[in-house]
């Protein structure tokens, strides 16, 4: 496996992250964490997870021909 994650695994992780975006289980939760509503804290953590997912996609799914230095005319 040349150091790349399989495309199916990246797709599964992406769908899972997409499914976790809407936190319907926290809509009616009024708890406060670190001075913020729990839903806001969830979305802060979600943003970090989305950033990590994008880093994985760039590292493992970025097409190699995009980084070629040669110009094709």
Tab-separated table of C-alpha atoms in Angstrom:
chain	number	residue	atom	x	y	z
A	1	UNK	CA	0.000	0.000	0.000
A	2	UNK	CA	2.357	2.920	-0.937
A	3	UNK	CA	1.552	5.013	2.178
A	4	UNK	CA	-1.845	6.141	0.925
A	5	UNK	CA	-5.168	5.409	2.562
A	6	UNK	CA	-7.584	3.480	0.361
A	7	UNK	CA	-10.178	5.675	-1.368
A	8	UNK	CA	-13.069	3.688	0.124
A	9	UNK	CA	-11.832	4.469	3.652
A	10	UNK	CA	-11.594	8.177	2.868
A	11	UNK	CA	-15.122	8.068	1.436
A	12	UNK	CA	-16.475	6.315	4.540
A	13	UNK	CA	-14.791	8.862	6.823
A	14	UNK	CA	-16.155	11.722	4.734
A	15	UNK	CA	-19.717	10.368	4.837
A	16	UNK	CA	-19.418	9.790	8.587
A	17	UNK	CA	-18.205	13.343	9.134
A	18	UNK	CA	-21.050	14.635	6.957
A	19	UNK	CA	-23.582	12.635	8.984
A	20	UNK	CA	-22.210	14.010	12.256
A	21	UNK	CA	-22.551	17.629	11.120
A	22	UNK	CA	-26.096	18.122	12.395
A	23	UNK	CA	-26.088	17.515	16.118
A	24	UNK	CA	-29.812	16.896	16.582
A	25	UNK	CA	-29.077	15.162	19.891
A	26	UNK	CA	-27.863	18.479	21.383
A	27	UNK	CA	-30.590	20.825	20.123
A	28	UNK	CA	-32.501	20.870	23.410
A	29	UNK	CA	-29.484	20.503	25.715
A	30	UNK	CA	-28.905	23.674	27.739
A	31	UNK	CA	-25.595	22.651	29.324
A	32	UNK	CA	-22.757	25.155	29.376
A	33	UNK	CA	-19.181	23.978	28.777
A	34	UNK	CA	-16.307	26.436	29.206
A	35	UNK	CA	-18.811	29.290	29.108
A	36	UNK	CA	-20.324	28.174	25.789
A	37	UNK	CA	-23.477	26.211	24.975
A	38	UNK	CA	-22.744	22.522	24.401
A	39	UNK	CA	-23.876	22.794	20.760
A	40	UNK	CA	-21.275	25.493	20.121
A	41	UNK	CA	-18.549	23.387	21.743
A	42	UNK	CA	-19.628	20.448	19.572
A	43	UNK	CA	-19.264	22.537	16.425
A	44	UNK	CA	-15.852	23.826	17.494
A	45	UNK	CA	-14.697	20.216	17.867
A	46	UNK	CA	-16.420	19.390	14.562
A	47	UNK	CA	-14.454	22.158	12.819
A	48	UNK	CA	-11.188	20.624	14.028
A	49	UNK	CA	-12.362	17.202	12.809
A	50	UNK	CA	-13.280	18.691	9.413
A	51	UNK	CA	-9.849	20.326	9.223
A	52	UNK	CA	-8.219	16.969	9.931
A	53	UNK	CA	-10.387	15.309	7.289
A	54	UNK	CA	-9.381	17.897	4.699
A	55	UNK	CA	-5.715	17.348	5.584
A	56	UNK	CA	-6.204	13.588	5.057
A	57	UNK	CA	-7.911	14.189	1.720
A	58	UNK	CA	-5.142	16.496	0.517
A	59	UNK	CA	-2.424	14.083	1.630
A	60	UNK	CA	-3.985	10.853	0.374
A	61	UNK	CA	-6.414	11.770	-2.423
A	62	UNK	CA	-4.807	14.759	-4.132
A	63	UNK	CA	-4.153	13.916	-7.794
A	64	UNK	CA	-0.436	13.716	-8.531
A	65	UNK	CA	-0.708	15.401	-11.941
A	66	UNK	CA	-1.826	18.654	-10.300
A	67	UNK	CA	1.573	19.088	-8.662
A	68	UNK	CA	3.599	18.484	-11.821
A	69	UNK	CA	6.001	21.336	-12.479
A	70	UNK	CA	6.005	20.807	-16.226
A	71	UNK	CA	3.702	22.965	-18.271
A	72	UNK	CA	1.643	21.184	-20.871
A	73	UNK	CA	0.773	23.305	-23.890
